[in-house]
Every structure is written in structure tokens, then in C-alpha cells.
Coordinates of C-alpha atoms in Angstrom, one line a residue:
P1 CA 3.3 21.1 -10.4
H2 CA 4.1 22.5 -6.4
F3 CA 5.9 21.5 -3.1
Q4 CA 3.2 20.6 -0.1
H5 CA 4.3 21.3 3.6
P6 CA 3.3 18.3 5.8
A7 CA 0.6 20.3 6.7
S8 CA -0.9 20.0 3.5
A9 CA -2.4 16.7 2.8
V10 CA -3.3 15.1 -0.5
R11 CA -6.1 12.5 0.0
V12 CA -4.9 8.9 1.1
T13 CA -6.9 6.3 -1.1
A14 CA -6.7 2.6 -1.6
G15 CA -3.7 2.3 0.4
V16 CA -1.3 4.6 -1.9
V17 CA 0.4 7.3 0.2
G18 CA -0.7 10.4 -1.3
V19 CA 1.5 13.1 0.9
L20 CA 4.7 12.4 -0.4
A21 CA 7.0 13.6 2.8
L22 CA 10.6 13.6 2.4
G23 CA 12.3 13.9 5.8
L24 CA 13.3 17.3 4.7
A25 CA 10.0 19.9 5.0
V26 CA 9.4 19.4 1.5
A27 CA 6.4 17.0 0.3
L28 CA 4.9 17.0 -3.2
K29 CA 5.8 18.8 -5.8
P30 CA 5.1 18.5 -9.7
G31 CA 7.6 19.1 -11.6
G32 CA 9.7 17.6 -14.5
G33 CA 11.2 16.6 -17.7
G34 CA 11.8 12.7 -18.3
S35 CA 15.2 11.8 -20.1
G36 CA 16.2 11.9 -23.5
G37 CA 16.2 8.4 -23.6
P38 CA 14.2 5.3 -25.3
A39 CA 10.5 5.5 -24.4
P40 CA 9.2 3.7 -21.7
E41 CA 8.8 -0.2 -21.7
P42 CA 4.8 -1.0 -22.6
S43 CA 4.1 -2.4 -19.3
G44 CA 4.9 1.6 -18.3
G45 CA 8.2 -0.1 -16.4
G46 CA 10.0 3.2 -16.8
R47 CA 13.7 3.4 -16.5
A48 CA 16.1 1.8 -14.2
T49 CA 17.5 5.0 -13.0
A50 CA 16.8 8.4 -12.8
P51 CA 17.6 10.3 -16.4
P52 CA 20.2 12.9 -15.8
P53 CA 19.5 16.4 -15.4
A54 CA 19.3 18.8 -18.0
T55 CA 22.7 20.4 -18.9
E56 CA 22.6 23.3 -21.4
P57 CA 25.3 25.2 -22.3
P58 CA 24.6 29.3 -22.4
Q59 CA 24.6 29.8 -25.9
A60 CA 26.4 33.2 -27.9
V61 CA 23.6 35.2 -29.7
P62 CA 24.7 36.9 -33.1
P63 CA 23.9 40.2 -32.7
A64 CA 22.7 40.1 -36.3
R65 CA 20.4 37.4 -35.6
V66 CA 18.1 39.7 -33.4
A67 CA 18.7 42.8 -35.0
G68 CA 15.5 44.9 -35.2
F69 CA 13.3 42.0 -33.2
S70 CA 12.5 43.0 -30.1
F71 CA 9.5 43.3 -27.4
S72 CA 8.4 46.5 -24.8
D73 CA 6.1 46.2 -22.0
I74 CA 3.2 48.3 -22.2
T75 CA 1.1 46.7 -20.0
T76 CA 0.5 50.0 -17.7
E77 CA 0.5 51.7 -20.9
V78 CA -2.7 49.7 -22.2
G79 CA -4.6 49.1 -18.7
L80 CA -3.9 46.1 -17.8
G81 CA -2.5 46.0 -14.2
A82 CA -4.8 44.3 -12.0
P83 CA -3.2 41.3 -9.9
Q84 CA -4.2 37.7 -10.4
A85 CA -5.1 37.3 -7.0
E86 CA -5.6 40.2 -3.7
R87 CA -4.1 37.7 -1.1
H88 CA -0.9 35.2 -0.8
L89 CA -2.1 32.2 -2.6
V90 CA -1.6 28.4 -1.3
G91 CA -1.1 24.9 -2.2
S92 CA -2.1 24.2 -5.9
E93 CA -3.3 27.6 -6.4
I94 CA 0.4 28.7 -7.1
Q95 CA -0.4 26.7 -10.4
T96 CA -3.3 29.0 -11.3
G97 CA -3.4 31.7 -14.0
G98 CA -5.3 32.0 -17.1
A99 CA -5.8 33.8 -20.0
A100 CA -7.5 33.4 -23.2
V101 CA -7.5 36.4 -26.0
A102 CA -10.7 36.4 -29.1
D103 CA -12.4 38.6 -30.6
F104 CA -16.1 38.3 -28.6
D105 CA -17.8 41.2 -29.9
D106 CA -17.0 40.3 -33.3
D107 CA -15.5 44.0 -33.8
G108 CA -12.6 43.4 -35.7
D109 CA -9.7 43.5 -32.2
D110 CA -9.4 41.0 -29.9
D111 CA -10.3 41.1 -26.7
I112 CA -8.5 40.0 -23.3
F113 CA -9.8 37.5 -20.4
L114 CA -7.9 36.8 -17.3
T115 CA -9.0 34.0 -14.7
R116 CA -8.1 35.2 -11.1
V117 CA -8.6 33.3 -7.2
G118 CA -9.9 35.1 -4.4
A119 CA -11.2 38.2 -6.8
P120 CA -13.5 38.3 -9.8
N121 CA -12.0 37.2 -13.3
L122 CA -11.3 40.3 -15.8
L123 CA -12.4 41.0 -19.1
Y124 CA -10.8 43.7 -21.0
R125 CA -12.7 44.9 -24.3
N126 CA -10.0 46.4 -26.9
D127 CA -11.8 49.4 -27.4
G128 CA -9.6 49.5 -31.2
A129 CA -7.9 52.5 -30.2
G130 CA -4.8 50.7 -28.3
G131 CA -6.9 50.4 -24.8
F132 CA -8.9 48.0 -22.8
D133 CA -12.3 48.7 -21.1
E134 CA -12.7 46.4 -17.9
V135 CA -16.5 44.7 -18.4
A136 CA -16.6 41.2 -16.7
E137 CA -19.2 42.4 -14.0
A138 CA -21.2 44.0 -16.4
L139 CA -21.5 41.5 -19.3
G140 CA -21.8 38.9 -16.7
V141 CA -18.2 36.7 -16.1
A142 CA -16.9 38.0 -13.2
G143 CA -17.8 35.0 -11.3
D144 CA -20.0 34.6 -8.7
R145 CA -17.7 32.9 -6.3
P146 CA -14.5 34.0 -6.7
E147 CA -13.1 32.7 -3.0
D148 CA -13.2 29.5 -5.0
G149 CA -10.7 30.9 -7.5
A150 CA -10.5 29.9 -11.2
A151 CA -7.8 28.5 -13.8
G152 CA -7.9 27.9 -17.3
A153 CA -10.1 30.0 -20.1
L154 CA -10.9 29.7 -23.7
F155 CA -13.8 31.3 -26.0
A156 CA -15.5 29.2 -28.3
D157 CA -18.7 28.7 -30.2
V158 CA -20.8 25.9 -28.6
D159 CA -23.8 26.4 -30.4
G160 CA -23.1 27.5 -33.5
D161 CA -24.8 30.5 -33.7
G162 CA -21.6 32.6 -35.1
W163 CA -20.8 34.4 -32.0
L164 CA -18.1 33.1 -29.2
D165 CA -18.9 31.7 -25.9
L166 CA -16.9 31.0 -22.6
L167 CA -15.4 28.2 -21.5
V168 CA -14.0 29.0 -17.3
I169 CA -12.7 26.5 -15.5
G170 CA -12.8 26.2 -11.7
S171 CA -9.4 25.2 -9.4
G172 CA -10.6 24.8 -5.9
Q173 CA -14.2 23.8 -5.6
A174 CA -15.5 25.5 -8.5
G175 CA -16.2 23.3 -11.7
L176 CA -16.6 24.5 -15.3
D177 CA -18.5 27.8 -15.7
L178 CA -20.1 28.2 -19.3
Y179 CA -20.8 31.3 -19.8
V180 CA -22.6 31.6 -23.2
N181 CA -23.2 34.7 -25.5
D182 CA -26.2 36.2 -26.3
G183 CA -25.0 38.2 -29.4
R184 CA -26.2 41.2 -27.7
G185 CA -23.5 42.1 -25.6
A186 CA -23.8 39.9 -22.5
F187 CA -23.2 36.3 -21.1
S188 CA -25.3 33.9 -19.0
E189 CA -23.8 31.1 -16.9
Q190 CA -25.2 27.7 -18.7
G191 CA -22.7 25.3 -17.5
A192 CA -24.5 22.8 -15.3
E193 CA -28.2 23.1 -17.3
R194 CA -26.2 22.1 -20.4
G195 CA -24.7 19.2 -19.0
L196 CA -20.9 20.4 -18.0
R197 CA -20.9 18.8 -14.7
L198 CA -17.8 18.0 -12.9
P199 CA -18.3 15.2 -9.7
A200 CA -17.9 17.6 -6.6
E201 CA -15.8 16.1 -3.2
P202 CA -15.6 18.5 -0.6
E203 CA -12.7 19.4 1.2
V204 CA -10.5 18.3 -2.2
P205 CA -9.3 20.9 -4.7
A206 CA -10.8 20.4 -8.3
N207 CA -7.2 21.1 -9.6
T208 CA -8.8 21.5 -13.0
Y209 CA -6.6 23.5 -15.0
S210 CA -6.7 23.2 -18.5
A211 CA -9.1 22.1 -21.4
A212 CA -9.9 21.7 -25.3
F213 CA -12.5 21.7 -27.7
S214 CA -12.6 19.4 -30.9
D215 CA -15.1 17.9 -33.3
W216 CA -12.9 14.9 -32.9
D217 CA -16.3 12.4 -33.8
R218 CA -16.7 14.7 -37.0
D219 CA -20.1 15.6 -36.3
G220 CA -20.0 18.8 -36.7
D221 CA -20.2 20.1 -33.4
L222 CA -17.7 20.8 -30.5
D223 CA -17.0 18.2 -28.1
L224 CA -14.9 19.2 -25.0
F225 CA -12.0 17.6 -23.1
V226 CA -11.5 18.9 -19.6
L227 CA -8.2 17.7 -17.4
H228 CA -7.4 17.2 -14.1
W229 CA -4.4 17.0 -11.9
Y230 CA -5.1 14.1 -10.3
L231 CA -2.9 13.0 -7.5
D232 CA -4.3 10.5 -5.3
W233 CA -2.3 7.3 -7.1
V234 CA 1.1 9.9 -7.0
P235 CA 4.2 7.6 -6.1
P236 CA 5.8 8.0 -2.2
G237 CA 8.7 7.9 -3.1
D238 CA 11.9 7.3 -0.4
T239 CA 10.3 9.2 2.7
D240 CA 14.2 9.5 4.3
G241 CA 14.8 12.0 1.6
A242 CA 18.1 11.7 -0.4
A243 CA 19.7 14.4 -0.4
T244 CA 19.4 14.8 -4.1
N245 CA 17.2 13.2 -6.7
D246 CA 20.3 11.4 -7.9
D247 CA 20.1 8.7 -5.3
R248 CA 16.4 7.3 -5.9
A249 CA 15.2 5.7 -8.1
S250 CA 13.8 6.9 -11.9
L251 CA 10.4 8.9 -11.1
C252 CA 8.7 6.7 -14.1
E253 CA 10.0 3.6 -12.5
Q254 CA 7.7 4.8 -9.3
A255 CA 4.9 5.9 -11.1
A256 CA 4.8 2.3 -13.1
A257 CA 4.7 0.5 -9.9
V258 CA 2.0 1.9 -8.4
R259 CA -0.2 1.5 -11.4
A260 CA 0.9 -1.4 -11.9
S261 CA -0.1 -2.9 -8.2
G262 CA -3.7 -1.7 -8.9
S263 CA -4.5 0.2 -6.4
V264 CA -5.3 3.2 -8.0
A265 CA -8.7 4.7 -7.1
D266 CA -11.6 6.4 -9.0
G267 CA -11.7 9.8 -8.5
S268 CA -10.1 11.8 -11.7
R269 CA -12.3 14.4 -12.5
S270 CA -11.3 14.3 -16.2
R271 CA -13.9 14.3 -19.0
L272 CA -14.7 13.8 -22.6
F273 CA -17.8 15.2 -23.0
N274 CA -20.0 14.9 -26.0
N275 CA -21.8 17.7 -27.7
D276 CA -25.7 17.0 -29.0
G277 CA -25.0 19.8 -32.2
G278 CA -27.1 22.7 -29.9
G279 CA -24.3 23.0 -27.3
R280 CA -25.7 20.8 -24.5
F281 CA -23.5 17.9 -23.4
S282 CA -23.1 14.4 -22.4
D283 CA -20.7 12.6 -20.6
A284 CA -18.5 9.9 -23.0
T285 CA -15.3 9.7 -21.4
E286 CA -15.5 5.8 -21.8
L287 CA -14.1 6.4 -24.9
V288 CA -11.3 8.4 -23.9
G289 CA -9.1 4.8 -24.5
T290 CA -6.8 5.2 -21.2
D291 CA -7.3 5.2 -17.7
L292 CA -8.0 9.1 -16.8
N293 CA -7.3 7.9 -12.5
Q294 CA -3.7 7.2 -14.1
V295 CA -3.3 10.8 -15.2
A296 CA -2.1 14.0 -13.5
G297 CA -3.1 15.6 -16.8
F298 CA -2.4 19.6 -17.0
T299 CA -2.8 20.4 -21.0
P300 CA -4.8 18.9 -23.3
T301 CA -4.5 19.2 -27.2
F302 CA -6.3 17.7 -30.0
A303 CA -4.3 17.3 -33.2
D304 CA -4.0 15.1 -36.3
V305 CA -0.6 14.2 -35.3
D306 CA -1.0 10.5 -37.7
G307 CA -2.9 12.4 -41.3
D308 CA -5.5 9.8 -41.2
G309 CA -8.2 13.2 -41.0
W310 CA -9.3 12.9 -37.3
E311 CA -8.1 14.7 -34.7
D312 CA -6.2 12.6 -32.0
L313 CA -5.4 13.5 -28.6
L314 CA -1.9 14.6 -26.4
I315 CA -2.0 14.8 -22.9
A316 CA 0.6 16.6 -21.0
G317 CA 0.8 15.1 -17.7
D318 CA 2.4 15.4 -14.4
F319 CA 4.4 12.4 -13.0
C320 CA 5.4 10.6 -16.3
T321 CA 1.6 10.5 -17.0
S322 CA 1.9 12.4 -20.2
R323 CA 0.1 10.3 -23.2
L324 CA -0.6 10.4 -26.8
L325 CA -4.1 8.9 -27.9
L326 CA -4.8 8.6 -31.5
N327 CA -8.5 8.8 -32.6
R328 CA -9.9 5.4 -33.9
E329 CA -12.2 7.3 -36.5
G330 CA -14.9 8.8 -34.1
A331 CA -15.1 5.4 -32.1
G332 CA -12.8 6.1 -29.4
F333 CA -9.2 6.8 -28.8
E334 CA -6.4 4.4 -28.4
D335 CA -3.3 5.1 -25.7
V336 CA 0.0 4.2 -28.1
T337 CA 2.1 6.3 -25.8
D338 CA 4.7 3.8 -25.5
S339 CA 5.0 3.0 -29.6
A340 CA 5.1 6.0 -30.7
G341 CA 8.0 7.3 -28.6
V342 CA 7.0 10.0 -26.4
G343 CA 6.1 10.1 -22.7
T344 CA 9.4 10.6 -21.3
D345 CA 8.7 13.8 -19.9
E346 CA 8.3 13.0 -16.1
N347 CA 6.5 16.2 -14.9
G348 CA 4.5 17.5 -18.4
M349 CA 2.8 20.8 -17.8
G350 CA 2.7 23.2 -21.0
S351 CA 2.3 21.9 -24.5
V352 CA 3.2 22.9 -28.3
V353 CA 1.7 20.9 -30.8
E354 CA 3.0 22.4 -34.2
D355 CA 5.6 21.9 -37.0
L356 CA 8.6 23.3 -35.3
D357 CA 11.2 22.0 -37.9
G358 CA 9.2 22.7 -40.7
D359 CA 9.0 19.5 -42.6
G360 CA 4.9 19.3 -42.8
N361 CA 4.3 17.4 -39.9
L362 CA 3.4 17.9 -36.5
D363 CA 5.2 18.2 -33.2
W364 CA 5.3 18.0 -29.7
F365 CA 7.2 20.3 -27.5
V366 CA 6.1 19.8 -23.6
T367 CA 7.9 21.5 -20.7
S368 CA 8.7 20.7 -17.9
I369 CA 11.8 21.3 -14.9
A370 CA 15.1 21.9 -15.3
Y371 CA 17.6 22.8 -12.1
P372 CA 20.6 21.5 -13.0
T373 CA 24.1 22.4 -10.9
A374 CA 27.5 23.3 -11.8
E375 CA 28.5 19.2 -11.2
G376 CA 25.6 17.8 -13.2
G377 CA 23.5 16.8 -9.9
C378 CA 19.9 17.9 -9.3
P379 CA 19.1 20.0 -6.2
I380 CA 15.4 19.1 -5.8
P381 CA 14.8 16.7 -3.4
A382 CA 11.9 15.5 -4.1
P383 CA 11.2 11.9 -5.3
T384 CA 8.2 13.0 -7.8
V385 CA 10.3 15.5 -9.5
G386 CA 12.7 15.3 -12.4
C387 CA 15.5 17.6 -13.5
S388 CA 15.6 16.8 -16.9
G389 CA 13.6 19.3 -18.2
N390 CA 11.4 19.5 -21.7
R391 CA 11.0 17.2 -24.2
L392 CA 10.9 18.2 -27.7
Y393 CA 9.5 15.2 -29.7
L394 CA 9.6 15.4 -33.7
G395 CA 6.7 13.5 -35.8
D396 CA 6.9 11.5 -38.9
G397 CA 3.2 12.1 -39.7
A398 CA 2.6 9.0 -39.2
G399 CA 1.8 9.0 -35.5
A400 CA 5.6 8.6 -34.5
F401 CA 8.5 10.5 -32.7
V402 CA 11.5 10.8 -32.3
D403 CA 13.4 13.0 -29.3
A404 CA 15.2 15.7 -30.8
T405 CA 15.0 18.1 -27.6
D406 CA 19.1 18.3 -27.1
R407 CA 19.7 18.8 -30.8
F408 CA 17.3 21.8 -30.9
G409 CA 18.5 23.0 -27.6
V410 CA 15.4 23.5 -26.0
R411 CA 15.5 21.2 -22.9
D412 CA 16.5 23.4 -20.3
G413 CA 13.2 26.3 -18.9
F414 CA 13.5 26.1 -15.3
W415 CA 9.9 25.3 -13.7
G416 CA 8.2 25.1 -17.3
W417 CA 4.6 25.9 -18.0
G418 CA 2.7 27.8 -21.0
A419 CA 4.1 27.4 -24.4
A420 CA 3.7 28.7 -27.9
A421 CA 5.7 28.2 -31.3
E422 CA 5.0 30.9 -33.7
D423 CA 7.1 32.6 -35.9
F424 CA 7.6 36.2 -34.4
D425 CA 10.4 37.8 -36.3
L426 CA 8.6 37.0 -39.5
D427 CA 11.5 35.1 -41.1
G428 CA 10.0 31.8 -41.8
E429 CA 10.7 29.8 -39.2
R430 CA 8.3 29.2 -36.1
D431 CA 10.2 30.2 -33.0
L432 CA 9.6 28.9 -29.6
M433 CA 9.1 30.6 -26.3
M434 CA 7.9 29.2 -22.7
V435 CA 7.3 30.9 -19.5
N436 CA 8.4 29.3 -15.9
G437 CA 8.1 29.6 -12.5
Y438 CA 7.9 28.3 -8.9
R439 CA 8.1 31.6 -6.4
S440 CA 8.6 35.0 -7.8
S441 CA 9.5 36.3 -4.8
P442 CA 12.0 35.2 -1.9
S443 CA 10.3 36.9 0.7
D444 CA 7.8 33.7 0.9
V445 CA 10.7 31.9 2.5
A446 CA 9.9 32.0 6.3
S447 CA 13.9 32.7 7.8
G448 CA 14.7 29.1 9.3
E449 CA 12.8 27.5 6.8
P450 CA 14.7 24.1 6.1
N451 CA 14.5 24.0 2.6
E452 CA 14.6 28.0 2.0
A453 CA 18.0 27.4 -0.2
L454 CA 15.6 25.2 -2.2
Y455 CA 13.2 27.7 -2.6
R456 CA 15.3 30.1 -3.3
R457 CA 16.9 28.6 -6.1
M458 CA 13.5 28.8 -7.8
D459 CA 13.0 32.1 -6.8
G460 CA 12.4 34.7 -10.3
D461 CA 13.6 32.2 -13.4
P462 CA 13.7 34.1 -16.6
N463 CA 11.5 33.0 -19.1
R464 CA 12.7 31.5 -22.3
F465 CA 12.8 32.1 -26.2
W466 CA 14.5 30.2 -28.4
L467 CA 15.3 31.8 -32.1
G468 CA 13.7 29.2 -35.1
S469 CA 17.1 28.4 -37.1
G470 CA 17.2 25.4 -39.3
P471 CA 17.9 22.2 -37.8
G472 CA 19.0 23.2 -34.5
P473 CA 20.6 23.6 -32.3
W474 CA 18.1 27.1 -31.8
P475 CA 19.8 29.8 -29.8
E476 CA 17.9 31.4 -26.8
V477 CA 17.5 35.2 -26.9
S478 CA 14.7 36.2 -24.0
E479 CA 17.2 39.1 -22.8
A480 CA 18.6 39.9 -25.9
I481 CA 15.3 40.5 -27.3
G482 CA 13.7 42.4 -24.2
L483 CA 11.9 39.5 -22.6
T484 CA 12.9 40.0 -19.1
D485 CA 10.2 39.5 -16.8
R486 CA 11.1 37.3 -14.0
A487 CA 7.5 36.3 -12.2
N488 CA 6.0 33.9 -11.8
G489 CA 4.5 33.0 -15.7
K490 CA 1.8 30.0 -16.1
A491 CA -0.7 31.1 -19.4
L492 CA 1.2 32.4 -22.5
V493 CA -1.0 34.1 -25.4
P494 CA 0.4 35.4 -29.0
F495 CA -1.6 37.5 -30.5
D496 CA -1.2 40.7 -32.9
L497 CA -2.8 43.7 -30.6
E498 CA -2.4 46.4 -33.3
G499 CA -3.0 44.6 -36.3
D500 CA 0.5 45.3 -37.7
G501 CA 1.4 41.6 -38.7
D502 CA 3.9 41.3 -35.7
L503 CA 2.3 38.9 -33.0
D504 CA 2.5 40.6 -29.1
L505 CA 3.0 38.3 -25.9
L506 CA 0.3 37.8 -23.1
I507 CA 1.8 36.3 -19.9
A508 CA -0.7 35.5 -17.2
N509 CA 1.6 35.3 -13.6
N510 CA 0.4 33.8 -10.7
E511 CA -0.4 36.3 -8.1
G512 CA 0.7 39.3 -9.9
P513 CA -0.2 41.3 -12.8
P514 CA 0.1 39.9 -16.4
L515 CA 2.1 40.8 -18.5
L516 CA 1.9 42.6 -22.4
Y517 CA 4.6 42.7 -24.4
R518 CA 4.2 44.6 -27.4
N519 CA 6.8 43.3 -30.5
D520 CA 8.7 45.9 -32.3
L521 CA 9.8 44.1 -35.0
D522 CA 11.9 46.6 -37.3
V523 CA 13.2 44.3 -40.5
T524 CA 12.7 45.1 -44.0
E525 CA 11.3 42.2 -46.7
R526 CA 9.6 40.4 -43.9
H527 CA 5.9 39.5 -44.9
W528 CA 3.4 37.7 -43.2
L529 CA 0.0 36.3 -44.0
A530 CA -3.1 35.8 -41.6
I531 CA -5.9 33.2 -42.3
R532 CA -9.4 33.8 -41.0
L533 CA -11.7 30.8 -41.5
R534 CA -15.4 30.8 -41.3
Q535 CA -17.8 28.0 -42.2
G536 CA -21.5 27.3 -41.4
G537 CA -23.5 24.8 -39.0
A538 CA -22.4 24.3 -35.6
N539 CA -18.3 24.6 -35.5
S540 CA -18.6 28.1 -37.0
R541 CA -14.5 28.7 -36.8
A542 CA -13.8 25.8 -38.4
V543 CA -11.8 23.8 -35.4
G544 CA -9.9 21.3 -37.0
A545 CA -9.1 22.8 -40.3
R546 CA -5.5 22.2 -41.6
V547 CA -3.8 24.9 -43.5
R548 CA -0.7 24.9 -45.8
V549 CA 1.0 28.3 -46.9
T550 CA 3.3 28.0 -50.0
G551 CA 5.2 31.0 -51.1
P552 CA 7.6 31.2 -54.2
S553 CA 10.6 30.5 -52.2
G554 CA 9.2 26.9 -51.4
R555 CA 8.5 26.9 -47.9
A556 CA 5.5 25.7 -47.1
Q557 CA 3.9 26.5 -43.1
V558 CA 1.2 24.2 -42.0
L559 CA -0.8 26.0 -39.5
D560 CA -4.2 24.9 -37.6
V561 CA -7.0 25.8 -36.3
R562 CA -7.4 25.2 -32.5
A563 CA -9.7 26.0 -29.4
G564 CA -7.5 25.6 -26.5
G565 CA -4.9 23.0 -26.3
S566 CA -2.2 25.5 -24.4
F567 CA -1.6 25.6 -20.7
Q568 CA -4.8 27.9 -18.9
S569 CA -5.3 29.6 -22.0
G570 CA -6.7 29.8 -25.5
D571 CA -5.6 31.4 -28.5
P572 CA -7.4 33.9 -30.9
Y573 CA -8.4 31.8 -34.2
D574 CA -7.1 33.5 -36.4
L575 CA -4.2 31.7 -38.3
H576 CA -0.3 33.6 -38.4
T577 CA 2.6 33.0 -40.3
G578 CA 5.7 34.8 -41.0
L579 CA 6.8 34.4 -44.8
G580 CA 10.3 35.8 -44.7
A581 CA 11.3 38.3 -48.4
D582 CA 8.4 35.6 -49.8
S583 CA 5.4 39.0 -50.7
A584 CA 3.4 37.8 -53.2
E585 CA 2.1 35.0 -54.9
L586 CA 1.7 32.8 -52.5
T587 CA -0.7 29.4 -52.8
V588 CA -3.0 28.7 -49.6
E589 CA -4.7 25.2 -49.4
V590 CA -7.6 25.0 -47.1
W591 CA -8.6 21.4 -46.0
W592 CA -12.2 22.1 -43.8
P593 CA -12.8 19.5 -41.0
G594 CA -14.0 16.2 -42.3
E595 CA -12.8 17.0 -46.2
P596 CA -10.0 15.0 -47.9
E597 CA -9.5 17.4 -50.8
P598 CA -8.1 21.0 -50.0
Q599 CA -9.8 24.2 -51.3
V600 CA -6.6 25.8 -52.8
V601 CA -6.2 29.8 -53.7
T602 CA -3.6 31.0 -55.7
G603 CA -2.1 34.3 -56.2
V604 CA -2.1 35.4 -52.4
D605 CA -1.0 38.7 -51.7
A606 CA 1.0 38.8 -48.4
D607 CA 0.4 41.6 -45.4
Q608 CA -3.0 41.0 -44.8
V609 CA -5.5 38.9 -43.1
L610 CA -7.3 36.6 -46.0
E611 CA -11.0 35.5 -44.8
L612 CA -12.0 32.2 -46.6
T613 CA -15.9 31.1 -45.7
R614 CA -16.3 27.1 -46.8
A615 CA -18.6 27.3 -49.9
T616 CA -20.5 23.9 -48.4
D617 CA -22.7 23.2 -45.6
P618 CA -20.2 21.0 -43.8
G619 CA -22.7 19.1 -42.0
S620 CA -21.9 15.7 -40.3
A621 CA -18.2 14.9 -41.8
G622 CA -17.7 11.9 -40.4

């Protein structure tokens, strides 16, 4: 989300004011965090008063908890120093910064793709010796409209030939670019001819940031969902501009009132595309099960949260529009947001869907905005911005959730974007990291600007890293482990750069260069396992598979194969888990897509990449 100055206006439609003028010089901004209170009324009625801003006292970090665990910035060392933009970005461009990591050439090393605005995109091929070669133009993925800009990206095998193709999501006037991998070292752009078309409206930015692939209908191929940060319906709020958010009505209440008024116009570019099995797509948006014109979406994630074997759709959305849509056995989706106990985040942006508390059920972490003052007030005078911070919803495995944000101590994350939940220290518990930032340099603020103090509050916020610590609270340890970057972070991708078993971190920043942090974990008796799944048919990477790894200690780790599902980014397909002291006699259970019973592999040793190939033809698993 971002503020807009009076000169930059959002289109006005059907009587709904799209420019959120504030009496001060600030207008619209995406922001975040609802309350930790009850879910909104089924009508979407919201709360009568604004939720309190996040308040999270600093937590002391016991030195023993981080001994031998740290990260080092190796960005320059490996040659990733090019900036995300070569000009100053304005408007919704300040929300861009995408990254995708995968082994596109199938040589055993993960490669890096970075999106840019006003400059060609970058593809860094891993040379296998600790460095990268930039090959975007040579391989045909630099983009032919750099002035339009690109946001998110992800690799996926859309045509089932075994080679990873590349989806690039436009941010300005650009739409969707689908670069098809020919398997011989080159790509060709085929998005439009394969049916991936978004409505084009002159002078209106696309504002599409993230996407995810899934075989949601279980017909054996990868379908695509793309989200649009759609603003035409956004509530106008108090145009007199209260001194703080504390005196205004609830953002969720305002948003619900606008939706209930019936004044929302069609115009969202959010789309569900179904794959025909050969990598050609048709529009199936009518099956989504909610009015996407009322969703300012940032991040979609497919995951089976109710345990019925069908992947559901979770949307992190701005302005109280996060949604949980349950998959009704491939016939479509049903919006159960209100009854499921989610959607209280006011400005959802990033998303993580993983088993964070180790009970075997998927949980949902949504990044948002938190800028509490010493007095406990919210300093952001914008009617569309909340200050109550992130949300952590714990799932029960049957599609219902409870808010455990404060129990785990993960509410206060500043202006949050991308997030990841992995076991970075290999102790057997997932950790949680998020990047954030609204602005990275105070020099962007003109002297005398009416909201100069407000903007300066958002300069150089630190990233957040919570160390997994049982039932909570989890200590925040970013500074203690060397994650000291204060740039304007957007996408976050964990991957094992060196193949040494611990996960490194790639951060895509807005305007500036990316950051690559090497994990320098040096702790004895910490083990790991990576799992690489392959199958025949159109879904070669087994997207939608679920894996459970159990060691002699009895601790079980649940892992899902996904294509996308994180803010503006795509992760590698290899699953990764820390094991603590469990070094051998592991049991690995794999529920292949559409299969009700798992394949069971016993006697597995730790500290390796376990490659498993599905024995049967997946076909259509519906």
C-alpha cells in the first residue's frame, strides 16, 4: 500500500470516491493490520471502533538461543548488485520488487530471476561455483516493455514438458508475460497466444503484483490465479483528516459499508485461468466464489486448509479484503471468511500458509502495518490505514482458525510485505521472517512537506525475524543474527544457495539492489532433509503434494509443494525441513496430488536431497 499525493488520483467510479484526500497532503495508502478481536459480522459489518494499534514490548534475546546462528550479506560477492529501478519510482511503483528462484535449466543449481521497473528484467544463472551470470537478454526474458515495469514472477511447468516456464506479472500497463522454456536454453513469450490476457484500460495502472499456480480442479494440470490491487471501491473515509487513526471509524466498518451500498463497479483484473492440459488457458473467474471487484488483492495462496484433499484459496488483501475461499471439490470456491475466523487484518499484503505451531495443521500468517507510538496511538492520519499489525491465524485442520498473533508475539512488523516460514536454524521448529518498508531514504521527502514527520517515521525500518520457540512468544532476533538491512524490502525467497543444508535468503528491494544473505549456521547436531518430487503428466513438479517427515524424536513436519503463494515471488520446488538431533531412521510420507493414501518411505537418512518419483501416472485425479 502507498500514500498518494493529491496530484495522483485513483479513478472515480459509480459515485465512489477513489482519491482518499485527507485534509493533510496525504491521500491513499495501503497499509495494515486489523484487530485481534472477533471476525467481522457475516455481512462484513466490521467493528464499531478502530482496533488498537500494535504494541509489542521488545523481547530480550537469550544469547544461547542464537549462538552459532547468523547471516552474512554476500550480494556483491556473487554479483547481484544491479538496482531494481534506474529512476525514482512513484505511485504504485513503490510497491514493486519481485523475485523467483528455481533451477530453470535443470543443472542442479537454483537460478534467480528479478523483476524491474524502467529497466530490463534480470535472470542470473547459477554457475555452480558460487557465482551468477546474467543471461536475461540472451535467453529472451528481459522483457520488451521495461517502461511498463514488472512486479511478481514465478517459475512453473505450465505445458507439462518437464521444463520450468516463467510467468512475469506486469505492474504498469503491462499484463502477463509467459515465457515458455524450450528445453534447449531459451524462452519465447507466449502469454497472449496461450490465453493469458488481462483487461487493458488506458491510463489505469495494472496494479497486479502476485499470482499462484495450482491444480485446484484436480484434472492433472496447473491453473493460474492472478490478483489485482483493485481500488475503485475503496472507502473515502474522513476527508477532514483526524490527527490520528484513533478518532476515525473502523477501516473494516467503512469498507463493509461501501460494499453493502452496491456502488462497487466492475473493473477488477483479478482472474482465474484454467489450463487445458497443454499449457493453454481459458477464463474461469466466475468459479472463484467471491466478488473480486471488492478485493484489493496482494497475495494469493493455494493450500488445503480443511483436509479434504482439494486446494483452497487464501487471499491477503488490502483494506479489510483478505478472503478464505474453500474449494468445493473442483466445482468452484465458497467464501467462508467470516465463519472461519480470519480476515480481521486491515491491510493484508504478504502471506505465509504453513504449519507454524507444529500440530500438523496449516496456519496463516498475514503481514500488515504497525506503527504504534509510545502513547499507544496510531500516527498515520489516513482513513485507509490500520496500525494493529500482522495476523497469525492458527488452523484446526478443518477450515477454522483462531487468532494467535499476540500469543506468538508477531504483531509488530512495521510496514510488512513478503514473508517466509522455514526452519532456518535446523532445530526442528519453523521460524518466521518478514521484510518491510515504505520508504528507504529520507531524502525523498521535500523540505516543508506537510507530512514530512509522518514520512520520516517510515524511513529505514528493520526486517523482522522471529525464532520459533514452541507455544510462544517467539523472540525477535533479526539484529542479533545479522539481518540488519533497512532497505525497502518487498519479495522474500529462502533457498539453499550452496547446497549445504541450511537456507539462505534473497530479498528483492524496491529501487535498490537485491540482498542475498548467506546462512552461516555453525551448530553441532542439527540435521536437515530436502525432498524433490517428480511425476509424469502435466504437473511435473507435483504441485499440491503434501509431505510429512517424522523422526525418532516423534516430531513431525508437514510440507506442501506450491507454485507461488508468496508476495511477488516464487520459491524453489524442493521442500526443506530442519530435524534437530534426528539424523536417521526418518519416515517420509507423500500424499501425491489427488491421492487419498500416502506413499511411505522408511529408514531415510538425514542431510541429503531425497528424490522421489511417482510410480503411477497421475492422470486426472478428480
